Amino acid sequence: MSPEPTVDQLIQAAHTRATSDDPLDLLDAILALTRNLSGHADAAVDQAVRQARDAGYSWTVIGEHLGVSRQAARQRYADRVAQTPAALGLIRGRDLEAGLAAALAAAESDHLAEAGTEHILLGLLTDGVAAATLEQLGVSRDKIRDASHRLFDYATEPAHQGRPIFSAEARAALAGAEQLATERTPSCAPVAVTTPQLLAVIATNPGSRGRRVLNDLGVDVADIKRLLHCYINVPRTAFGRRSRRGRPGKKQADRCSFCGHGRSDERRLVSGPDVWICSECVTLCGEILAAASDTGA
């Protein structure tokens, strides 16, 4: 087990991470580092509690080992254990696992403490649908690396030794992919989180570092949407498609027949013969037809 970092080591790491010599920037960097350390500790305890629950131990026994009451242990950990991907029945595909491992390896080669969404973009080129999509759009590992080092301030000297962790933005992207997979998988099938969902989440987030790399490379996000559309766009119902028949006497909410989203102030719906299409799908259709016209397809 690695020894706990000393105060001097934390200060030195914070100086490397800080964006300037301003004491407040140093304070922000130290707070971020200590949050990461406490987050690892919390995650380790969560995992141990989850394993204990899976093994059949009661909250009373777990509480005794934590030094708290049964009620306190349940209140603190029950929801956190229940919200893990494994507890929710989520399965990470082999392509996604390989991509995430490659992303961490890329951040480690850059001597960074955290792997960002630009590293996930690199990892997604390892295998699967996302890799094929990016390759089709002319994206390569060398291009992503060049753009990342041009856009972001990477230290020229090794600033971190050891295995990096995913940044908050990267973890949010992965959570978004899990949510997207949950929403778009038929309820009769297991929810598998694979590379298309993660690429879609990163590409459609204008502020993500991965999206900034794609913009720098001149990749049109509409092309990514078009190529991934059939892999992620199945509404979650019993048979993978929205039923047009509801329960007798109960009005069904209007939903887009293509993406499954409901009507909202931002997403207007246009009706047809027993079908609906939302404003976003209309825009996407226009982009696809315009692209086909430009290529003479």
PDB file of C-alpha atoms in Angstrom, residues 26-258:
ATOM      1  CA  LEU A  26      -2.682  27.233  -4.413  1.00  0.00           C
ATOM      2  CA  LEU A  27      -5.523  26.890  -1.901  1.00  0.00           C
ATOM      3  CA  ASP A  28      -7.899  25.731  -4.662  1.00  0.00           C
ATOM      4  CA  ALA A  29      -5.324  23.171  -5.838  1.00  0.00           C
ATOM      5  CA  ILE A  30      -4.802  21.801  -2.313  1.00  0.00           C
ATOM      6  CA  LEU A  31      -8.555  21.515  -1.766  1.00  0.00           C
ATOM      7  CA  ALA A  32      -8.921  19.638  -5.074  1.00  0.00           C
ATOM      8  CA  LEU A  33      -6.118  17.234  -4.151  1.00  0.00           C
ATOM      9  CA  THR A  34      -7.480  16.516  -0.676  1.00  0.00           C
ATOM     10  CA  ARG A  35     -10.960  15.980  -2.128  1.00  0.00           C
ATOM     11  CA  ASN A  36      -9.460  13.354  -4.444  1.00  0.00           C
ATOM     12  CA  LEU A  37      -7.786  11.622  -1.470  1.00  0.00           C
ATOM     13  CA  SER A  38     -10.953  11.621   0.623  1.00  0.00           C
ATOM     14  CA  GLY A  39     -12.929  10.501  -2.423  1.00  0.00           C
ATOM     15  CA  HIS A  40     -10.680   7.442  -2.797  1.00  0.00           C
ATOM     16  CA  ALA A  41     -11.205   6.599   0.874  1.00  0.00           C
ATOM     17  CA  ASP A  42     -14.981   6.968   0.584  1.00  0.00           C
ATOM     18  CA  ALA A  43     -15.058   4.875  -2.594  1.00  0.00           C
ATOM     19  CA  ALA A  44     -13.027   2.126  -0.906  1.00  0.00           C
ATOM     20  CA  VAL A  45     -15.401   2.024   2.075  1.00  0.00           C
ATOM     21  CA  ASP A  46     -18.414   2.012  -0.274  1.00  0.00           C
ATOM     22  CA  GLN A  47     -16.974  -0.954  -2.159  1.00  0.00           C
ATOM     23  CA  ALA A  48     -16.269  -2.872   1.045  1.00  0.00           C
ATOM     24  CA  VAL A  49     -19.788  -2.186   2.350  1.00  0.00           C
ATOM     25  CA  ARG A  50     -21.255  -3.330  -0.968  1.00  0.00           C
ATOM     26  CA  GLN A  51     -19.262  -6.573  -0.826  1.00  0.00           C
ATOM     27  CA  ALA A  52     -20.370  -7.151   2.749  1.00  0.00           C
ATOM     28  CA  ARG A  53     -24.006  -6.653   1.783  1.00  0.00           C
ATOM     29  CA  ASP A  54     -23.589  -8.973  -1.242  1.00  0.00           C
ATOM     30  CA  ALA A  55     -22.147 -11.574   1.135  1.00  0.00           C
ATOM     31  CA  GLY A  56     -25.315 -11.398   3.233  1.00  0.00           C
ATOM     32  CA  TYR A  57     -24.124  -9.390   6.232  1.00  0.00           C
ATOM     33  CA  SER A  58     -26.773  -7.285   7.955  1.00  0.00           C
ATOM     34  CA  TRP A  59     -26.617  -3.550   8.516  1.00  0.00           C
ATOM     35  CA  THR A  60     -26.269  -4.302  12.228  1.00  0.00           C
ATOM     36  CA  VAL A  61     -23.033  -6.246  11.723  1.00  0.00           C
ATOM     37  CA  ILE A  62     -21.685  -3.714   9.217  1.00  0.00           C
ATOM     38  CA  GLY A  63     -22.531  -0.877  11.603  1.00  0.00           C
ATOM     39  CA  GLU A  64     -20.597  -2.573  14.411  1.00  0.00           C
ATOM     40  CA  HIS A  65     -17.466  -2.687  12.244  1.00  0.00           C
ATOM     41  CA  LEU A  66     -17.952   0.946  11.202  1.00  0.00           C
ATOM     42  CA  GLY A  67     -18.446   1.983  14.816  1.00  0.00           C
ATOM     43  CA  VAL A  68     -21.959   3.310  14.215  1.00  0.00           C
ATOM     44  CA  SER A  69     -25.486   2.082  14.786  1.00  0.00           C
ATOM     45  CA  ARG A  70     -27.429  -0.077  12.374  1.00  0.00           C
ATOM     46  CA  GLN A  71     -29.647   2.893  11.499  1.00  0.00           C
ATOM     47  CA  ALA A  72     -26.673   5.224  10.891  1.00  0.00           C
ATOM     48  CA  ALA A  73     -24.934   2.655   8.653  1.00  0.00           C
ATOM     49  CA  ARG A  74     -28.073   2.116   6.599  1.00  0.00           C
ATOM     50  CA  GLN A  75     -28.812   5.826   6.258  1.00  0.00           C
ATOM     51  CA  ARG A  76     -25.273   6.638   5.192  1.00  0.00           C
ATOM     52  CA  TYR A  77     -24.514   3.774   2.816  1.00  0.00           C
ATOM     53  CA  ALA A  78     -27.760   2.232   1.548  1.00  0.00           C
ATOM     54  CA  ASP A  79     -28.330   4.752  -1.258  1.00  0.00           C
ATOM     55  CA  ARG A  80     -24.639   4.978  -2.150  1.00  0.00           C
ATOM     56  CA  VAL A  81     -24.379   1.211  -2.502  1.00  0.00           C
ATOM     57  CA  ALA A  82     -27.633   1.014  -4.455  1.00  0.00           C
ATOM     58  CA  GLN A  83     -26.498   3.635  -6.982  1.00  0.00           C
ATOM     59  CA  THR A  84     -23.411   1.740  -8.131  1.00  0.00           C
ATOM     60  CA  PRO A  85     -23.456   0.440 -11.738  1.00  0.00           C
ATOM     61  CA  ALA A  86     -23.328  -3.183 -10.571  1.00  0.00           C
ATOM     62  CA  ALA A  87     -26.261  -2.682  -8.220  1.00  0.00           C
ATOM     63  CA  LEU A  88     -28.252  -1.044 -11.006  1.00  0.00           C
ATOM     64  CA  GLY A  89     -27.628  -4.004 -13.286  1.00  0.00           C
ATOM     65  CA  LEU A  90     -25.352  -2.073 -15.655  1.00  0.00           C
ATOM     66  CA  ILE A  91     -22.819  -4.023 -17.659  1.00  0.00           C
ATOM     67  CA  ARG A  92     -19.739  -2.360 -19.125  1.00  0.00           C
ATOM     68  CA  GLY A  93     -18.888  -3.769 -22.524  1.00  0.00           C
ATOM     69  CA  ARG A  94     -15.410  -5.087 -23.256  1.00  0.00           C
ATOM     70  CA  ASP A  95     -14.855  -2.236 -25.706  1.00  0.00           C
ATOM     71  CA  LEU A  96     -15.635   0.316 -22.991  1.00  0.00           C
ATOM     72  CA  GLU A  97     -13.436  -1.382 -20.379  1.00  0.00           C
ATOM     73  CA  ALA A  98     -10.562  -1.496 -22.861  1.00  0.00           C
ATOM     74  CA  GLY A  99     -11.115   2.152 -23.779  1.00  0.00           C
ATOM     75  CA  LEU A 100     -11.138   3.324 -20.147  1.00  0.00           C
ATOM     76  CA  ALA A 101      -7.944   1.388 -19.406  1.00  0.00           C
ATOM     77  CA  ALA A 102      -6.291   2.966 -22.465  1.00  0.00           C
ATOM     78  CA  ALA A 103      -7.443   6.425 -21.330  1.00  0.00           C
ATOM     79  CA  LEU A 104      -5.775   6.003 -17.932  1.00  0.00           C
ATOM     80  CA  ALA A 105      -2.619   4.717 -19.618  1.00  0.00           C
ATOM     81  CA  ALA A 106      -2.582   7.786 -21.892  1.00  0.00           C
ATOM     82  CA  ALA A 107      -2.886  10.140 -18.907  1.00  0.00           C
ATOM     83  CA  GLU A 108      -0.115   8.226 -17.136  1.00  0.00           C
ATOM     84  CA  SER A 109       2.177   8.642 -20.145  1.00  0.00           C
ATOM     85  CA  ASP A 110       1.489  12.387 -19.931  1.00  0.00           C
ATOM     86  CA  HIS A 111       2.486  12.247 -16.229  1.00  0.00           C
ATOM     87  CA  LEU A 112      -0.905  13.620 -15.178  1.00  0.00           C
ATOM     88  CA  ALA A 113      -2.772  12.984 -11.955  1.00  0.00           C
ATOM     89  CA  GLU A 114      -6.117  12.863 -13.794  1.00  0.00           C
ATOM     90  CA  ALA A 115      -7.378  11.490 -17.088  1.00  0.00           C
ATOM     91  CA  GLY A 116      -9.727  13.905 -18.824  1.00  0.00           C
ATOM     92  CA  THR A 117     -12.270  13.431 -21.580  1.00  0.00           C
ATOM     93  CA  GLU A 118      -9.509  14.061 -24.138  1.00  0.00           C
ATOM     94  CA  HIS A 119      -7.812  10.918 -22.817  1.00  0.00           C
ATOM     95  CA  ILE A 120     -11.118   9.047 -22.990  1.00  0.00           C
ATOM     96  CA  LEU A 121     -11.319  10.145 -26.624  1.00  0.00           C
ATOM     97  CA  LEU A 122      -7.923   8.506 -27.144  1.00  0.00           C
ATOM     98  CA  GLY A 123      -9.121   5.380 -25.363  1.00  0.00           C
ATOM     99  CA  LEU A 124     -12.251   5.146 -27.493  1.00  0.00           C
ATOM    100  CA  LEU A 125     -10.030   4.502 -30.519  1.00  0.00           C
ATOM    101  CA  THR A 126      -9.061   1.148 -28.992  1.00  0.00           C
ATOM    102  CA  ASP A 127     -12.052  -0.925 -30.072  1.00  0.00           C
ATOM    103  CA  GLY A 128     -15.760  -0.950 -30.825  1.00  0.00           C
ATOM    104  CA  VAL A 129     -18.258   1.246 -32.626  1.00  0.00           C
ATOM    105  CA  ALA A 130     -16.777   4.501 -31.314  1.00  0.00           C
ATOM    106  CA  ALA A 131     -13.377   3.548 -32.730  1.00  0.00           C
ATOM    107  CA  ALA A 132     -14.887   2.834 -36.142  1.00  0.00           C
ATOM    108  CA  THR A 133     -16.839   6.093 -36.018  1.00  0.00           C
ATOM    109  CA  LEU A 134     -13.821   8.230 -35.155  1.00  0.00           C
ATOM    110  CA  GLU A 135     -11.668   6.504 -37.766  1.00  0.00           C
ATOM    111  CA  GLN A 136     -14.340   7.086 -40.393  1.00  0.00           C
ATOM    112  CA  LEU A 137     -14.219  10.800 -39.553  1.00  0.00           C
ATOM    113  CA  GLY A 138     -10.433  10.881 -39.933  1.00  0.00           C
ATOM    114  CA  VAL A 139      -9.603  11.035 -36.223  1.00  0.00           C
ATOM    115  CA  SER A 140      -6.398   9.300 -35.125  1.00  0.00           C
ATOM    116  CA  ARG A 141      -4.460   8.971 -31.883  1.00  0.00           C
ATOM    117  CA  ASP A 142      -1.678  11.235 -33.148  1.00  0.00           C
ATOM    118  CA  LYS A 143      -4.179  13.947 -34.082  1.00  0.00           C
ATOM    119  CA  ILE A 144      -5.874  13.774 -30.670  1.00  0.00           C
ATOM    120  CA  ARG A 145      -2.525  13.948 -28.867  1.00  0.00           C
ATOM    121  CA  ASP A 146      -1.326  16.892 -30.951  1.00  0.00           C
ATOM    122  CA  ALA A 147      -4.579  18.796 -30.410  1.00  0.00           C
ATOM    123  CA  SER A 148      -4.627  18.027 -26.662  1.00  0.00           C
ATOM    124  CA  HIS A 149      -1.077  19.261 -26.132  1.00  0.00           C
ATOM    125  CA  ARG A 150      -1.864  22.354 -28.179  1.00  0.00           C
ATOM    126  CA  LEU A 151      -5.115  23.176 -26.359  1.00  0.00           C
ATOM    127  CA  PHE A 152      -4.284  22.238 -22.779  1.00  0.00           C
ATOM    128  CA  ASP A 153      -1.436  23.171 -20.471  1.00  0.00           C
ATOM    129  CA  TYR A 154       0.433  19.924 -19.877  1.00  0.00           C
ATOM    130  CA  ALA A 155       3.552  20.081 -17.739  1.00  0.00           C
ATOM    131  CA  THR A 156       6.783  19.644 -19.712  1.00  0.00           C
ATOM    132  CA  GLU A 157       8.457  17.893 -16.762  1.00  0.00           C
ATOM    133  CA  PRO A 158       6.966  14.805 -15.080  1.00  0.00           C
ATOM    134  CA  ALA A 159       4.508  16.242 -12.561  1.00  0.00           C
ATOM    135  CA  HIS A 160       2.937  13.045 -11.290  1.00  0.00           C
ATOM    136  CA  GLN A 161       4.091   9.514 -10.718  1.00  0.00           C
ATOM    137  CA  GLY A 162       1.694   6.615 -10.361  1.00  0.00           C
ATOM    138  CA  ARG A 163      -1.666   5.598 -11.705  1.00  0.00           C
ATOM    139  CA  PRO A 164      -3.965   8.553 -12.496  1.00  0.00           C
ATOM    140  CA  ILE A 165      -7.675   8.735 -11.756  1.00  0.00           C
ATOM    141  CA  PHE A 166     -10.495  10.073 -13.917  1.00  0.00           C
ATOM    142  CA  SER A 167     -11.251  13.778 -13.620  1.00  0.00           C
ATOM    143  CA  ALA A 168     -14.627  15.009 -12.418  1.00  0.00           C
ATOM    144  CA  GLU A 169     -15.568  15.813 -16.026  1.00  0.00           C
ATOM    145  CA  ALA A 170     -14.592  12.324 -17.168  1.00  0.00           C
ATOM    146  CA  ARG A 171     -16.587  10.702 -14.347  1.00  0.00           C
ATOM    147  CA  ALA A 172     -19.598  12.858 -15.243  1.00  0.00           C
ATOM    148  CA  ALA A 173     -19.302  11.750 -18.880  1.00  0.00           C
ATOM    149  CA  LEU A 174     -19.247   8.097 -17.822  1.00  0.00           C
ATOM    150  CA  ALA A 175     -22.288   8.642 -15.597  1.00  0.00           C
ATOM    151  CA  GLY A 176     -24.043  10.300 -18.542  1.00  0.00           C
ATOM    152  CA  ALA A 177     -23.250   7.292 -20.729  1.00  0.00           C
ATOM    153  CA  GLU A 178     -24.698   4.964 -18.088  1.00  0.00           C
ATOM    154  CA  GLN A 179     -27.839   7.085 -17.910  1.00  0.00           C
ATOM    155  CA  LEU A 180     -28.147   7.142 -21.701  1.00  0.00           C
ATOM    156  CA  ALA A 181     -27.743   3.370 -21.869  1.00  0.00           C
ATOM    157  CA  THR A 182     -30.408   2.939 -19.195  1.00  0.00           C
ATOM    158  CA  GLU A 183     -32.872   5.176 -21.030  1.00  0.00           C
ATOM    159  CA  ARG A 184     -32.316   3.616 -24.445  1.00  0.00           C
ATOM    160  CA  THR A 185     -32.132  -0.114 -23.671  1.00  0.00           C
ATOM    161  CA  PRO A 186     -35.322  -2.196 -23.915  1.00  0.00           C
ATOM    162  CA  SER A 187     -36.494  -3.118 -20.425  1.00  0.00           C
ATOM    163  CA  CYS A 188     -36.435  -6.795 -21.339  1.00  0.00           C
ATOM    164  CA  ALA A 189     -32.669  -6.658 -21.994  1.00  0.00           C
ATOM    165  CA  PRO A 190     -29.646  -6.089 -19.725  1.00  0.00           C
ATOM    166  CA  VAL A 191     -28.304  -2.533 -19.768  1.00  0.00           C
ATOM    167  CA  ALA A 192     -24.892  -2.620 -21.461  1.00  0.00           C
ATOM    168  CA  VAL A 193     -22.805   0.545 -21.418  1.00  0.00           C
ATOM    169  CA  THR A 194     -20.548   0.600 -24.466  1.00  0.00           C
ATOM    170  CA  THR A 195     -18.413   3.079 -26.398  1.00  0.00           C
ATOM    171  CA  PRO A 196     -21.179   4.672 -28.533  1.00  0.00           C
ATOM    172  CA  GLN A 197     -22.962   6.126 -25.486  1.00  0.00           C
ATOM    173  CA  LEU A 198     -19.740   7.555 -24.050  1.00  0.00           C
ATOM    174  CA  LEU A 199     -18.666   9.099 -27.356  1.00  0.00           C
ATOM    175  CA  ALA A 200     -22.129  10.619 -27.801  1.00  0.00           C
ATOM    176  CA  VAL A 201     -22.044  12.191 -24.326  1.00  0.00           C
ATOM    177  CA  ILE A 202     -18.563  13.673 -24.816  1.00  0.00           C
ATOM    178  CA  ALA A 203     -19.263  14.927 -28.344  1.00  0.00           C
ATOM    179  CA  THR A 204     -22.515  16.658 -27.407  1.00  0.00           C
ATOM    180  CA  ASN A 205     -21.074  18.482 -24.382  1.00  0.00           C
ATOM    181  CA  PRO A 206     -19.811  21.812 -25.805  1.00  0.00           C
ATOM    182  CA  GLY A 207     -17.620  22.520 -22.770  1.00  0.00           C
ATOM    183  CA  SER A 208     -15.870  19.170 -22.470  1.00  0.00           C
ATOM    184  CA  ARG A 209     -12.177  18.885 -23.252  1.00  0.00           C
ATOM    185  CA  GLY A 210     -12.951  15.992 -25.592  1.00  0.00           C
ATOM    186  CA  ARG A 211     -15.421  18.129 -27.554  1.00  0.00           C
ATOM    187  CA  ARG A 212     -12.853  20.938 -27.779  1.00  0.00           C
ATOM    188  CA  VAL A 213     -10.390  18.463 -29.313  1.00  0.00           C
ATOM    189  CA  LEU A 214     -13.000  17.346 -31.840  1.00  0.00           C
ATOM    190  CA  ASN A 215     -13.730  20.979 -32.714  1.00  0.00           C
ATOM    191  CA  ASP A 216     -10.021  21.647 -33.164  1.00  0.00           C
ATOM    192  CA  LEU A 217      -9.798  18.694 -35.557  1.00  0.00           C
ATOM    193  CA  GLY A 218     -12.729  20.024 -37.573  1.00  0.00           C
ATOM    194  CA  VAL A 219     -15.017  17.086 -36.739  1.00  0.00           C
ATOM    195  CA  ASP A 220     -18.704  17.895 -37.242  1.00  0.00           C
ATOM    196  CA  VAL A 221     -20.700  16.688 -34.246  1.00  0.00           C
ATOM    197  CA  ALA A 222     -23.698  16.172 -36.543  1.00  0.00           C
ATOM    198  CA  ASP A 223     -21.671  13.465 -38.322  1.00  0.00           C
ATOM    199  CA  ILE A 224     -21.014  11.719 -35.015  1.00  0.00           C
ATOM    200  CA  LYS A 225     -24.727  11.845 -34.177  1.00  0.00           C
ATOM    201  CA  ARG A 226     -25.586  10.454 -37.589  1.00  0.00           C
ATOM    202  CA  LEU A 227     -23.138   7.556 -37.357  1.00  0.00           C
ATOM    203  CA  LEU A 228     -24.113   6.649 -33.786  1.00  0.00           C
ATOM    204  CA  HIS A 229     -27.849   7.225 -34.182  1.00  0.00           C
ATOM    205  CA  CYS A 230     -28.907   3.613 -34.657  1.00  0.00           C
ATOM    206  CA  TYR A 231     -26.689   2.382 -31.794  1.00  0.00           C
ATOM    207  CA  ILE A 232     -28.116   4.568 -29.029  1.00  0.00           C
ATOM    208  CA  ASN A 233     -31.572   5.616 -30.155  1.00  0.00           C
ATOM    209  CA  VAL A 234     -33.858   2.808 -28.946  1.00  0.00           C
ATOM    210  CA  PRO A 235     -36.469   4.008 -26.411  1.00  0.00           C
ATOM    211  CA  ARG A 236     -36.608   1.898 -23.233  1.00  0.00           C
ATOM    212  CA  THR A 237     -39.874  -0.045 -23.384  1.00  0.00           C
ATOM    213  CA  ALA A 238     -40.799  -3.695 -23.068  1.00  0.00           C
ATOM    214  CA  PHE A 239     -39.949  -4.515 -26.678  1.00  0.00           C
ATOM    215  CA  GLY A 240     -37.509  -1.764 -27.550  1.00  0.00           C
ATOM    216  CA  ARG A 241     -40.059   0.473 -29.252  1.00  0.00           C
ATOM    217  CA  ARG A 242     -42.709   2.855 -28.019  1.00  0.00           C
ATOM    218  CA  SER A 243     -46.146   1.337 -27.953  1.00  0.00           C
ATOM    219  CA  ARG A 244     -48.842   3.493 -29.523  1.00  0.00           C
ATOM    220  CA  ARG A 245     -51.511   1.953 -27.363  1.00  0.00           C
ATOM    221  CA  GLY A 246     -51.828   2.968 -23.733  1.00  0.00           C
ATOM    222  CA  ARG A 247     -54.060   1.801 -20.990  1.00  0.00           C
ATOM    223  CA  PRO A 248     -57.765   2.379 -21.662  1.00  0.00           C
ATOM    224  CA  GLY A 249     -58.944   5.793 -20.554  1.00  0.00           C
ATOM    225  CA  LYS A 250     -55.422   7.134 -19.909  1.00  0.00           C
ATOM    226  CA  LYS A 251     -53.967   9.710 -22.261  1.00  0.00           C
ATOM    227  CA  GLN A 252     -50.368   8.909 -23.211  1.00  0.00           C
ATOM    228  CA  ALA A 253     -47.763  11.681 -23.186  1.00  0.00           C
ATOM    229  CA  ASP A 254     -46.727  12.841 -26.646  1.00  0.00           C
ATOM    230  CA  ARG A 255     -43.224  11.617 -27.528  1.00  0.00           C
ATOM    231  CA  CYS A 256     -40.968  11.819 -30.555  1.00  0.00           C
ATOM    232  CA  SER A 257     -41.315   8.610 -32.568  1.00  0.00           C
ATOM    233  CA  PHE A 258     -37.597   8.733 -33.463  1.00  0.00           C
TER     234      PHE A 258
END
